[in-house]
Amino acid sequence: MNRVGLQYLAGDLSGGNARCIAMLQAFQEAIRDYSTPPEKTLTRDLTSKIGGFVSFLIECRPLSMSMGNAIRFLKSRIARLPLTLSESEAKTTLCSDIDRFINEKIVLADKVILRHAATKIRDGDVLLTYGSSCVVEMILLYAHELGKQFRVVVVDSHPMLEGQKLLRRLVVKGLSCTYTQLNAISYVMHKVTRVFLGASSIFSNGTVYSTVGTASVAMVAHAFRVPVLVCCEAYKFHERVQLDSICFNELGDPDAISKVPGRVDVNYLDNLTDKQKENLELLNLKYDATPSDYISVIVTDYGMIPPTSVPVIVRGYRKEYLLI
Amino acid sequence: MWWRSASFILDRQQHQNRTVAPSPESFLLSSPPPMADSPLNPKSNISAYYQTRAAHHAVVTSDWLAQAQAAVGRHSDDDGSLGDDKGAAPIGGGGGGGEEEGSGKAFSVIDEFNSWRKQPALAEAVAAIRALAAVIRTSEATTMMELEIELKKASDSLKSWDTTSISLTAGCDLFMLYVTRTSALEYEDFNSAKSRLIERAEKFGEISCKARRIIAMLSQDFIFDGCTILVHGFSRVVLEVLKTAAENKKHFRVLCTGRPDRTGLRFSNELAKLDVPVKLLIDSAVAYTMDEVDVVLFGADGVVESGGIINMMGTFQIALVAHSMNKPVYVAAESYKFARHYPLDQKDMSPARRPIDFGVPIPSKVEVETSARDYTPPQYLTLLFTDLGVLTPSVISDELIQLYL
């Protein structure tokens, strides 16, 4: 658990799916090592222990939506354990439930998304993606394996520069890529035929909550009438409705945006007096919200749905997964 | 196809070179349907669906229909199992004109389908549904698994007869789902389960037949006295809607478009028989006359998951003009036309070609755009009239999710 928390803190582990899987596997270990203290029931004590772990993780880095959903699933499974089970049986049941969750909701869901999204890639396409989403990377590599001929434009932004990781993995596999920064997006967009984006979560009104900068990409694509495909597993859907990016967000390290990596001469903000610094606020937001009008289709493991159908999935199928 | 590049000449050459040696993976892309496989449909590159409609519209008038119905009524083999048809849609739905008695061993679903299809007022998908119901009835399977496999095979052969027809594919899929989705199947013995399946199949066939009447009734509220309606091409559903309105003594005017396959002409012919004032337009005159229009009414070849429709070429154009001039656009479509496609743009569908006759021979170096249909995105549609009710475009996906998942 400590290891996972430190990984979050250091930023080694990023991306909704990776963080969620790491957290669930850490929970599995914790459950296996757990033993009920005398005079306490398994369900209540384990739930409070899990709560303790979650607070620790939140200290390291605020939870993503997918992690929140996974924790809710775990707590409901614990609460639903029949009281007649012995401790070891309960522990094995929980561990296998977690395994099933990871397998069905993430691994298999990704496979289904790959198949659907690959049908939308044609020969001669120019595909644009922003930042580094594991699902989009899988889609691009899968389409490449199928033999489709297409080019990729990877758009990136400071300070995280996540696109470079994606770029490296694509170039190594032999895809022809172009790399550019977010400020050049309207220059590049007229050549693009499809935009593929990942999402951290999708809200009930169809708003896509994703890495900061995604909304700009989607809006520019919409202005150029390029279809925007958001690829997201269904377990990341959330009942919440968010109208803008500010009301719920995560702050990153403010110093990261006052410096440009590799350019020590860009140090205009270094020698400010404390009095001057009072006037300055460095805002490093991690997420932003893209309104549903700019999204053409959401590709999930339930198929390709329009953004207006997200509440249908949330309403109809969230109960199903809570009852796995 | 011109991609977003000025070097379309180079691209086209590359495209031609590539299509010479097709790669096996390209089956996932929109490639022309493999017409050579089905001997029943020898004409390649031409969409059979649009062939059929052209064939029908070349000869069909209401008088002919009445005669055909009378003729069919004389020959019907009323073996009782088709009795439910008598109460169904008044035009052409009655009679079992094609079912051969004692054809048990050599039962071909395609033959059955073709015999149903001969009635021109019957939609293709409904003919397919009836044919599949007949498959269940005449099946000699002894277990549920066998029956389902037989159904699946029949459905696949029907779908491959014309791969460009969306309503046919969707109708077959929905039939399979509707019929096999009963929870009581596990408990009963085979014969009662089979009769349950037959019951559901007949019911689905009946619903599909009656769909047009239901749609006509639902849409009456949207046609008011003194309104001007713009229609495109020849849609049998729209014809039913307007017929019902005329029977209810509503006063309205219709503007028809639909060249070059003369469907607009045929439609105006039908309306003239109902004593409805009709005006014919060329497709290019739609923007010119849009000021006078109150309501735009389309049929649909298919309704897709985004809530948009796929319909005869020219629909998107009219919808765009209507949207920019704030006129409501209504679509009348039966629910078996809901398909799980999701086109992202006009070229994202499998192509359906139709021969276009300009009246004069075309020079050999000139290309002609022969696509028969286009896609209208949901933001240009106001409401859809279906037998499930009057729906907004965003509800289509809701319905599809409930049907398929």
XYZ file of C-alpha atoms in Angstrom:
729
model
C 0.000 0.000 0.000
C 2.823 2.378 0.856
C 4.565 1.505 -2.340
C 1.514 2.260 -4.435
C 0.910 5.535 -2.619
C 4.464 6.646 -3.190
C 4.215 5.743 -6.831
C 1.200 7.990 -7.156
C 3.003 10.779 -5.374
C 6.029 10.522 -7.595
C 3.884 10.463 -10.683
C 5.302 7.132 -11.810
C 1.859 5.670 -12.051
C -0.506 7.755 -14.098
C -3.540 7.071 -16.171
C -6.938 6.051 -14.854
C -6.718 2.339 -15.618
C -3.187 1.863 -14.355
C -3.891 3.618 -11.088
C -7.098 1.706 -10.569
C -5.530 -1.680 -11.250
C -2.556 -0.929 -9.016
C -4.839 0.171 -6.231
C -7.049 -2.901 -6.505
C -4.070 -5.210 -6.505
C -2.700 -3.451 -3.443
C -6.102 -3.975 -1.807
C -5.914 -7.646 -2.689
C -2.582 -7.956 -0.936
C -3.899 -6.076 2.052
C -6.910 -8.381 2.240
C -4.741 -11.463 2.040
C -2.512 -10.198 4.863
C -5.482 -9.139 6.934
C -6.656 -11.024 9.956
C -9.707 -10.129 11.976
C -8.910 -8.867 15.440
C -10.836 -10.623 18.202
C -14.337 -9.319 19.028
C -14.727 -7.543 15.742
C -16.699 -8.558 12.660
C -14.858 -9.014 9.398
C -17.086 -6.776 7.346
C -17.000 -3.721 9.575
C -13.368 -3.907 10.456
C -12.243 -4.563 6.919
C -14.348 -1.684 5.641
C -12.767 0.695 8.110
C -9.305 -0.610 7.231
C -10.016 -0.028 3.569
C -11.196 3.455 4.477
C -7.886 4.052 6.192
C -5.943 2.953 3.137
C -8.058 5.159 0.920
C -7.329 8.214 3.042
C -3.647 7.464 2.774
C -3.921 7.257 -0.991
C -5.853 10.493 -1.098
C -3.013 12.157 0.814
C -0.596 11.026 -1.854
C -2.791 12.036 -4.740
C -6.537 12.727 -4.962
C -8.541 9.795 -6.276
C -9.558 9.590 -9.900
C -13.193 8.816 -10.737
C -12.378 5.285 -11.803
C -10.714 4.604 -8.490
C -13.726 6.008 -6.680
C -16.041 3.647 -8.536
C -13.774 0.686 -7.837
C -13.693 1.484 -4.123
C -17.473 1.710 -4.034
C -17.650 -1.683 -5.699
C -15.255 -3.171 -3.156
C -17.135 -1.757 -0.194
C -20.423 -3.062 -1.519
C -18.899 -6.525 -1.990
C -17.600 -6.503 1.554
C -20.963 -5.405 2.879
C -22.644 -8.166 0.931
C -20.530 -10.994 2.284
C -22.740 -13.610 3.928
C -22.064 -13.763 7.656
C -21.766 -17.515 7.575
C -18.481 -17.487 5.714
C -15.286 -18.180 7.569
C -12.528 -15.626 7.426
C -10.374 -17.394 4.890
C -13.353 -18.087 2.643
C -14.394 -14.474 2.830
C -10.894 -13.352 1.939
C -10.665 -15.654 -1.060
C -14.113 -14.569 -2.235
C -13.122 -10.936 -2.054
C -9.857 -11.506 -3.855
C -11.551 -13.402 -6.635
C -14.195 -10.675 -6.892
C -11.479 -8.102 -7.329
C -9.842 -10.263 -9.964
C -13.136 -10.581 -11.790
C -13.704 -6.855 -11.632
C -10.309 -6.131 -13.109
C -10.762 -8.769 -15.762
C -14.304 -7.960 -16.857
C -14.427 -4.241 -16.428
C -10.985 -3.301 -17.594
C -9.186 -5.997 -19.536
C -12.072 -7.502 -21.475
C -13.760 -4.138 -21.822
C -10.636 -2.828 -23.487
C -10.708 -5.701 -25.950
C -14.287 -4.918 -26.914
C -13.464 -1.229 -27.305
C -10.560 -2.141 -29.580
C -12.798 -4.060 -31.915
C -15.407 -1.331 -32.159
C -12.971 1.519 -32.573
C -10.882 -0.287 -35.182
C -13.890 -0.388 -37.514
C -13.845 3.394 -37.602
C -10.276 3.593 -38.891
C -9.930 3.478 -42.645
C -6.924 3.386 -44.917
C -5.517 6.831 -45.547
C -6.827 8.267 -42.286
C -4.952 10.863 -40.295
C -5.714 10.247 -36.641
C -5.085 12.786 -33.933
C -4.696 11.994 -30.277
C -3.899 14.104 -27.249
C -1.678 13.214 -24.325
C -1.248 9.595 -23.471
C -4.290 7.369 -23.057
C -3.688 3.655 -22.729
C -6.893 2.760 -24.542
C -6.102 4.984 -27.515
C -2.603 3.554 -27.675
C -4.043 0.047 -27.782
C -6.465 1.036 -30.533
C -3.729 2.520 -32.691
C -1.459 -0.484 -32.277
C -4.293 -2.898 -32.950
C -5.333 -1.099 -36.125
C -1.716 -1.107 -37.217
C -1.553 -4.867 -36.646
C -4.649 -5.288 -38.776
C -2.682 -3.727 -41.580
C -4.512 -0.438 -41.905
C -2.521 2.426 -43.370
C -2.852 5.596 -41.372
C -0.846 8.410 -39.886
C -0.950 9.588 -36.302
C -0.614 13.115 -34.984
C 0.281 13.208 -31.299
C -0.531 16.474 -29.581
C 1.177 17.226 -26.333
C 1.274 19.919 -23.704
C 3.352 21.235 -20.829
C 4.112 20.549 -18.102
C 3.455 16.818 -18.147
C 4.554 16.118 -21.725
C 2.811 12.752 -21.579
C 2.510 12.595 -25.339
C 6.189 11.824 -25.642
C 5.732 8.483 -23.901
C 2.949 7.560 -26.310
C 4.986 8.810 -29.247
C 7.921 6.635 -28.358
C 5.810 3.503 -28.039
C 4.120 4.147 -31.394
C 7.289 4.932 -33.296
C 8.945 1.799 -31.976
C 6.128 -0.273 -33.476
C 6.515 1.355 -36.850
C 3.600 3.790 -37.078
C 4.243 7.035 -38.922
C 3.705 9.825 -36.433
C 3.735 13.582 -36.231
C 4.351 15.338 -32.943
C 3.216 18.819 -32.053
C 2.231 21.006 -29.126
C -1.240 22.171 -28.220
C -0.719 25.687 -29.552
C -0.428 24.325 -33.095
C -3.682 22.391 -32.979
C -5.663 24.643 -35.299
C -2.851 24.513 -37.813
C -2.782 20.729 -37.913
C -6.513 20.082 -37.671
C -7.451 20.689 -41.273
C -5.571 17.579 -42.352
C -7.016 15.358 -39.648
C -9.823 12.876 -40.374
C -10.541 11.469 -36.887
C -9.723 12.456 -33.336
C -9.348 9.747 -30.683
C -9.387 10.821 -27.038
C -9.282 8.980 -23.778
C -11.285 9.930 -20.707
C -10.838 9.782 -16.985
C -14.590 9.748 -16.508
C -17.836 10.604 -18.270
C -20.667 12.297 -16.426
C -24.366 11.752 -16.799
C -24.926 14.712 -19.064
C -22.330 13.408 -21.497
C -19.556 15.721 -20.324
C -16.147 14.142 -20.701
C -13.722 14.645 -17.823
C -10.196 14.133 -19.013
C -6.640 15.492 -18.962
C -6.454 19.247 -19.171
C -6.291 20.316 -22.819
C -8.710 17.680 -24.091
C -11.547 20.179 -24.246
C -9.521 22.494 -26.475
C -8.698 19.651 -28.830
C -12.353 18.595 -29.021
C -13.560 22.137 -29.650
C -11.075 22.774 -32.424
C -11.975 19.433 -33.997
C -15.658 20.346 -33.842
C -14.966 23.660 -35.527
C -13.238 21.804 -38.348
C -16.079 19.225 -38.457
C -13.758 16.370 -37.608
C -15.474 13.521 -35.725
C -14.294 13.129 -32.115
C -14.322 9.622 -30.661
C -13.924 9.254 -26.906
C -12.877 5.781 -25.798
C -13.753 4.925 -22.224
C -14.673 1.794 -20.292
C -18.138 1.779 -18.768
C -16.913 1.436 -15.180
C -15.626 4.997 -15.374
C -19.094 6.472 -15.911
C -20.364 8.555 -13.032
C -23.820 9.833 -12.040
C -22.508 13.248 -11.232
C -23.217 16.166 -13.525
C -20.499 18.749 -13.891
C -21.114 21.951 -15.790
C -17.614 23.387 -15.938
C -14.045 22.470 -15.192
C -13.541 24.532 -12.064
C -16.099 23.161 -9.631
C -14.275 19.881 -9.135
C -10.681 19.481 -10.229
C -7.222 18.546 -9.046
C -4.329 20.897 -8.604
C -0.864 19.930 -9.669
C 2.461 21.366 -8.661
C 2.428 25.118 -9.371
C 6.185 25.327 -9.767
C 6.003 22.877 -12.651
C 4.393 25.480 -14.863
C 6.701 28.323 -13.992
C 9.642 26.512 -15.531
C 10.255 25.082 -18.966
C 12.253 21.832 -18.900
C 15.562 22.173 -20.641
C 15.442 25.944 -20.867
C 17.184 27.434 -17.848
C 17.197 30.848 -19.478
C 13.394 31.055 -19.164
C 13.525 32.145 -15.540
C 11.489 35.332 -15.581
C 9.465 34.326 -12.559
C 12.420 33.413 -10.373
C 13.445 36.673 -8.770
C 10.182 37.980 -7.458
C 10.018 39.515 -4.019
C 7.579 38.045 -1.562
C 5.430 41.140 -1.881
C 5.243 40.603 -5.638
C 4.544 36.918 -5.230
C 1.412 37.787 -3.302
C -0.113 39.038 -6.535
C 0.754 35.925 -8.482
C -1.174 32.666 -8.434
C 0.127 29.746 -10.459
C -2.729 27.472 -11.426
C -1.810 24.000 -12.611
C -5.057 22.149 -13.224
C -4.988 18.463 -14.010
C -8.411 17.882 -15.547
C -10.945 19.645 -17.674
C -14.522 19.034 -18.761
C -15.527 18.790 -22.414
C -19.218 19.499 -23.109
C -21.089 16.749 -24.905
C -21.818 18.858 -28.003
C -18.225 18.482 -29.124
C -18.208 14.697 -28.880
C -19.422 12.615 -31.824
C -19.421 9.169 -30.279
C -18.339 7.426 -27.088
C -16.835 3.970 -27.634
C -17.418 1.754 -24.604
C -17.597 -1.931 -23.936
C -21.373 -1.599 -24.437
C -20.795 -0.492 -28.024
C -20.738 2.887 -29.660
C -23.175 5.236 -27.987
C -23.971 8.909 -28.425
C -23.082 11.161 -25.456
C -26.774 11.512 -24.611
C -26.984 7.812 -23.744
C -24.543 7.821 -20.849
C -27.287 8.015 -18.196
C -28.911 4.950 -19.766
C -25.772 2.919 -19.148
C -25.307 4.388 -15.682
C -28.895 3.712 -14.730
C -29.237 0.290 -16.279
C -25.881 -1.311 -15.803
C -24.271 0.197 -12.765
C -26.571 -1.827 -10.573
C -25.497 -4.896 -12.497
C -21.864 -4.440 -11.737
C -22.509 -3.680 -8.112
C -24.257 -7.025 -7.940
C -21.635 -9.038 -9.801
C -13.256 9.752 -52.798
C -11.501 13.022 -52.364
C -9.722 13.046 -49.050
C -8.685 16.352 -47.593
C -5.800 16.691 -49.954
C -5.387 18.619 -53.170
C -3.433 15.753 -54.602
C -6.555 13.747 -55.279
C -5.180 12.585 -58.593
C -2.293 10.865 -56.861
C -4.582 9.512 -54.168
C -6.959 8.130 -56.737
C -4.165 6.347 -58.568
C -2.933 4.920 -55.318
C -6.433 3.838 -54.450
C -6.838 2.109 -57.784
C -3.512 0.361 -57.397
C -4.483 -0.789 -53.977
C -7.881 -2.098 -54.964
C -6.222 -4.238 -57.624
C -4.640 -6.310 -54.877
C -7.146 -6.242 -52.037
C -5.832 -7.089 -48.633
C -7.819 -9.488 -46.488
C -8.127 -6.940 -43.708
C -10.067 -4.591 -45.891
C -13.237 -6.545 -45.241
C -13.578 -4.383 -42.183
C -13.765 -1.287 -44.355
C -16.617 -0.227 -46.483
C -16.103 -2.383 -49.537
C -18.744 -3.193 -52.130
C -20.875 -6.176 -51.173
C -19.728 -9.530 -52.598
C -22.571 -9.862 -55.002
C -20.904 -12.652 -56.923
C -21.593 -15.026 -54.069
C -25.345 -15.040 -54.223
C -26.658 -16.328 -57.516
C -30.002 -14.770 -56.782
C -28.588 -11.300 -57.194
C -26.370 -11.292 -60.229
C -26.075 -7.537 -60.791
C -22.896 -6.383 -59.122
C -22.315 -2.880 -57.769
C -25.986 -2.018 -57.895
C -27.766 -2.118 -54.613
C -30.547 -4.655 -54.794
C -32.616 -2.705 -52.321
C -32.810 0.275 -54.583
C -33.305 -1.989 -57.611
C -36.380 -3.378 -55.961
C -37.814 -0.010 -55.199
C -37.184 1.130 -58.734
C -38.854 -2.001 -60.071
C -41.848 -1.508 -57.855
C -42.235 2.124 -58.580
C -42.012 1.568 -62.253
C -45.264 -0.328 -62.222
C -47.080 0.258 -59.000
C -50.163 2.391 -58.774
C -53.037 1.972 -56.350
C -55.238 0.445 -59.052
C -52.627 -2.167 -59.769
C -52.349 -2.842 -56.059
C -56.081 -3.374 -55.767
C -56.010 -5.785 -58.685
C -53.018 -7.605 -57.270
C -54.710 -7.996 -53.928
C -57.802 -9.368 -55.554
C -55.716 -11.809 -57.570
C -53.778 -12.903 -54.533
C -56.959 -13.308 -52.532
C -58.294 -15.767 -55.096
C -55.209 -17.980 -54.926
C -54.557 -17.908 -51.237
C -54.009 -21.249 -49.571
C -55.665 -20.544 -46.328
C -54.004 -23.145 -44.168
C -55.003 -21.300 -41.072
C -51.559 -20.344 -39.906
C -51.654 -17.214 -42.011
C -55.094 -16.230 -40.831
C -53.752 -13.384 -38.774
C -52.784 -11.570 -41.962
C -56.382 -10.861 -42.845
C -56.723 -8.413 -40.047
C -53.459 -6.675 -40.746
C -52.630 -3.714 -42.977
C -55.236 -3.315 -45.672
C -52.861 -2.901 -48.558
C -51.209 -6.025 -49.815
C -50.623 -7.613 -46.454
C -53.183 -10.342 -46.862
C -52.983 -13.779 -48.384
C -50.341 -16.428 -48.413
C -49.757 -16.189 -52.121
C -46.413 -17.873 -52.093
C -46.408 -20.595 -49.517
C -46.272 -23.903 -51.256
C -47.897 -26.820 -49.555
C -45.854 -29.904 -49.064
C -42.575 -28.148 -49.754
C -41.247 -29.403 -46.444
C -37.958 -30.883 -47.532
C -36.861 -28.285 -50.033
C -37.910 -25.291 -47.972
C -35.847 -22.324 -48.956
C -36.074 -19.191 -46.927
C -35.034 -17.158 -49.920
C -37.947 -18.492 -51.945
C -40.328 -17.685 -49.148
C -38.806 -14.246 -48.837
C -39.126 -13.603 -52.535
C -42.722 -14.672 -52.561
C -43.522 -12.266 -49.770
C -41.596 -9.528 -51.432
C -43.719 -9.690 -54.519
C -46.369 -7.730 -52.695
C -45.053 -4.256 -53.350
C -46.617 -2.558 -50.359
C -44.889 -4.954 -47.989
C -41.597 -3.668 -46.676
C -38.597 -5.873 -47.283
C -37.854 -6.292 -43.641
C -41.406 -7.405 -42.933
C -41.142 -9.945 -45.756
C -37.943 -11.213 -44.171
C -39.618 -11.436 -40.782
C -42.485 -13.418 -42.215
C -40.068 -15.712 -44.014
C -38.167 -16.336 -40.784
C -41.424 -17.051 -38.983
C -42.153 -19.592 -41.683
C -38.737 -21.138 -41.059
C -39.670 -21.789 -37.455
C -43.006 -23.212 -38.438
C -41.656 -25.651 -40.987
C -38.513 -26.510 -39.100
C -37.849 -30.168 -38.404
C -35.418 -29.526 -35.567
C -35.877 -31.466 -32.364
C -33.925 -29.347 -29.926
C -33.866 -25.653 -29.209
C -30.208 -25.436 -30.179
C -30.878 -26.916 -33.603
C -33.755 -24.557 -34.158
C -31.685 -21.559 -33.222
C -28.897 -22.647 -35.536
C -31.375 -23.113 -38.360
C -32.810 -19.671 -37.724
C -29.385 -18.143 -37.639
C -28.488 -19.739 -40.957
C -31.712 -18.573 -42.547
C -31.183 -15.082 -41.180
C -27.619 -14.982 -42.516
C -28.691 -16.093 -45.961
C -31.395 -13.431 -46.027
C -28.939 -10.784 -44.959
C -26.409 -11.789 -47.561
C -29.041 -11.552 -50.274
C -28.623 -7.795 -50.035
C -25.915 -6.500 -47.769
C -26.654 -2.850 -48.442
C -30.174 -2.888 -47.060
C -30.069 -1.659 -43.492
C -33.681 -2.391 -42.643
C -33.313 -5.997 -43.802
C -30.313 -6.634 -41.575
C -31.831 -4.794 -38.662
C -35.184 -6.521 -39.092
C -33.571 -9.981 -39.087
C -31.468 -9.180 -36.016
C -34.398 -7.797 -34.101
C -36.513 -10.781 -35.004
C -33.887 -13.136 -33.664
C -33.610 -11.156 -30.425
C -37.341 -10.812 -29.938
C -38.081 -14.421 -30.591
C -35.287 -16.064 -28.636
C -35.462 -13.819 -25.642
C -38.056 -15.564 -23.534
C -37.082 -16.770 -20.125
C -39.638 -19.552 -20.104
C -37.792 -21.387 -22.840
C -35.666 -23.333 -20.424
C -38.534 -24.789 -18.503
C -40.835 -26.119 -21.155
C -40.440 -29.134 -23.347
C -39.455 -28.561 -26.886
C -42.835 -28.553 -28.549
C -44.414 -26.003 -26.292
C -41.292 -23.879 -26.506
C -41.499 -24.091 -30.281
C -45.111 -23.021 -30.286
C -44.194 -20.174 -27.974
C -41.537 -19.134 -30.469
C -44.001 -19.329 -33.315
C -46.414 -17.194 -31.326
C -43.807 -14.534 -30.731
C -42.696 -14.664 -34.335
C -46.252 -14.154 -35.563
C -46.697 -11.326 -33.104
C -43.560 -9.621 -34.290
C -44.684 -10.021 -37.878
C -48.035 -8.512 -37.004
C -46.475 -5.594 -35.165
C -44.266 -4.870 -38.114
C -47.214 -5.017 -40.480
C -49.298 -2.762 -38.302
C -46.421 -0.398 -37.685
C -47.440 1.855 -40.524
C -50.966 2.291 -39.198
C -49.663 3.163 -35.754
C -47.238 5.677 -37.168
C -49.982 7.209 -39.291
C -52.173 7.623 -36.231
C -49.433 9.135 -34.103
C -48.434 11.664 -36.685
C -51.908 13.105 -37.186
C -51.334 15.640 -34.412
C -48.457 17.146 -36.307
C -50.358 17.803 -39.522
C -52.631 20.738 -39.025
C -55.188 22.302 -41.323
C -53.711 24.500 -43.965
C -50.150 23.266 -43.633
C -47.676 22.728 -46.423
C -45.699 19.501 -46.229
C -42.462 18.828 -48.076
C -41.656 15.188 -48.805
C -38.740 13.521 -50.528
C -38.861 10.469 -52.735
C -41.430 7.719 -52.345
C -41.876 6.441 -48.829
C -44.740 4.075 -48.167
C -44.909 5.116 -44.548
C -45.236 8.778 -45.460
C -47.872 7.855 -47.992
C -49.822 6.094 -45.256
C -49.485 9.152 -43.005
C -50.776 11.491 -45.667
C -53.544 9.109 -46.669
C -54.802 8.988 -43.099
C -54.654 12.762 -42.886
C -56.647 13.072 -46.087
C -59.198 10.590 -44.763
C -59.546 12.689 -41.639
C -60.564 15.546 -43.914
C -57.525 17.684 -43.203
C -56.645 20.344 -45.727
C -52.996 20.376 -46.603
C -50.695 20.840 -49.524
C -47.758 18.636 -50.456
C -44.549 19.508 -52.236
C -42.741 16.529 -53.750
C -39.113 16.184 -54.722
C -37.186 13.195 -55.909
C -35.212 13.038 -59.082
C -33.676 11.413 -61.017
C -35.311 8.065 -60.347
C -38.749 9.621 -60.702
C -39.876 8.638 -57.223
C -41.187 12.152 -56.649
C -43.277 11.784 -59.741
C -44.756 8.516 -58.544
C -45.504 9.947 -55.143
C -47.282 12.945 -56.594
C -49.293 10.548 -58.720
C -50.476 8.726 -55.639
C -51.349 11.934 -53.869
C -53.225 13.306 -56.822
C -55.504 10.273 -56.582
C -56.327 11.288 -53.022
C -57.310 14.749 -54.236
C -54.540 16.344 -52.256
C -53.076 19.473 -53.864
C -49.584 18.512 -55.003
C -46.700 20.512 -56.418
C -43.629 18.945 -57.945
C -40.203 20.447 -57.395
C -36.798 19.635 -58.726
C -34.386 18.856 -55.893
C -32.520 22.095 -56.455
C -35.638 24.160 -55.843
C -35.979 23.107 -52.203
C -34.246 26.149 -50.708
C -36.265 28.388 -52.990
C -39.568 27.025 -51.720
C -38.592 26.421 -48.107
C -40.258 29.672 -47.038
C -43.682 28.282 -47.871
C -43.077 24.984 -46.106
C -44.437 24.301 -42.602
C -43.399 20.712 -42.078
C -40.783 18.478 -43.688
C -41.597 14.762 -43.582
C -39.209 11.962 -44.544
C -39.310 8.213 -44.457
C -36.108 6.347 -43.632
C -34.185 3.392 -45.008
C -32.552 2.931 -41.661
C -32.334 4.699 -38.314
C -28.879 4.573 -36.790
C -27.636 4.584 -33.256
C -26.731 8.249 -33.156
C -30.375 9.094 -33.844
C -29.696 10.066 -37.430
C -31.272 8.484 -40.478
C -30.057 6.965 -43.675
C -32.352 7.757 -46.534
C -32.442 8.460 -50.232
C -29.826 10.827 -51.574
C -31.000 14.393 -51.070
C -32.453 13.964 -47.589
C -29.485 15.530 -45.843
C -29.614 18.504 -48.141
C -33.267 19.167 -47.445
C -32.747 18.670 -43.716
C -29.902 21.193 -43.717
C -31.978 23.802 -45.497
C -34.949 23.186 -43.223
C -32.783 23.405 -40.120
C -31.239 26.673 -41.140
C -34.694 28.105 -41.796
C -36.110 26.736 -38.535
C -38.639 24.359 -40.077
C -39.419 21.148 -38.172
C -38.127 17.957 -39.762
C -40.075 14.803 -38.952
C -39.126 11.256 -39.824
C -41.593 8.393 -40.049
C -39.834 5.065 -39.516
C -40.881 1.652 -38.220
C -38.986 0.313 -35.226
C -37.496 -2.655 -37.070
C -35.352 -0.201 -39.001
C -33.264 0.664 -35.939
C -29.751 -0.533 -36.667
C -26.583 -0.587 -34.613
C -24.542 1.404 -37.084
C -22.879 4.670 -36.159
C -21.741 6.609 -39.218
C -19.368 9.430 -38.392
C -19.686 11.096 -41.751
C -21.238 10.582 -45.166
C -18.663 8.113 -46.390
C -18.727 5.980 -43.273
C -21.460 3.634 -44.509
C -21.206 0.685 -46.830
C -21.828 2.066 -50.281
C -25.059 1.427 -52.166
C -24.939 2.354 -55.786
C -27.724 3.198 -58.129
C -27.552 3.911 -61.838
C -28.237 7.557 -62.593
C -29.541 8.536 -65.973
C -28.800 12.078 -67.035
C -30.717 11.667 -70.249
C -27.665 12.217 -72.415
C -24.599 10.018 -72.794
C -21.802 11.025 -70.455
C -18.241 11.452 -71.772
C -16.008 8.605 -70.721
C -13.576 10.622 -68.637
C -16.293 12.045 -66.442
C -17.128 10.350 -63.170
C -20.658 10.224 -61.822
C -21.558 10.137 -58.125
C -23.850 7.141 -58.004
C -24.372 6.697 -54.299
C -28.020 6.035 -53.590
C -28.258 7.308 -50.047
C -26.930 9.765 -47.518
C -26.765 10.132 -43.771
C -28.606 12.881 -41.911
C -27.078 13.564 -38.470
C -29.481 13.793 -35.532
C -29.080 17.501 -34.875
C -31.054 18.275 -38.038
C -34.015 16.093 -37.087
C -36.776 17.283 -34.790
C -38.826 14.182 -34.065
C -39.159 10.602 -35.207
C -42.571 8.965 -35.519
C -42.196 5.281 -34.819
C -44.497 2.500 -33.721
C -42.850 2.788 -30.311
C -44.182 6.325 -30.048
C -43.033 9.792 -30.975
C -39.333 9.901 -30.101
C -36.552 12.463 -30.068
C -33.351 11.404 -31.831
C -31.426 10.857 -28.598
C -33.899 8.212 -27.468
C -33.007 5.902 -30.356
C -29.829 4.809 -28.659
C -31.779 4.213 -25.459
C -34.175 1.928 -27.327
C -31.351 0.116 -29.069
C -29.507 -0.485 -25.818
C -32.660 -1.921 -24.302
C -33.257 -4.121 -27.307
C -29.762 -5.423 -27.788
C -28.251 -5.570 -24.321
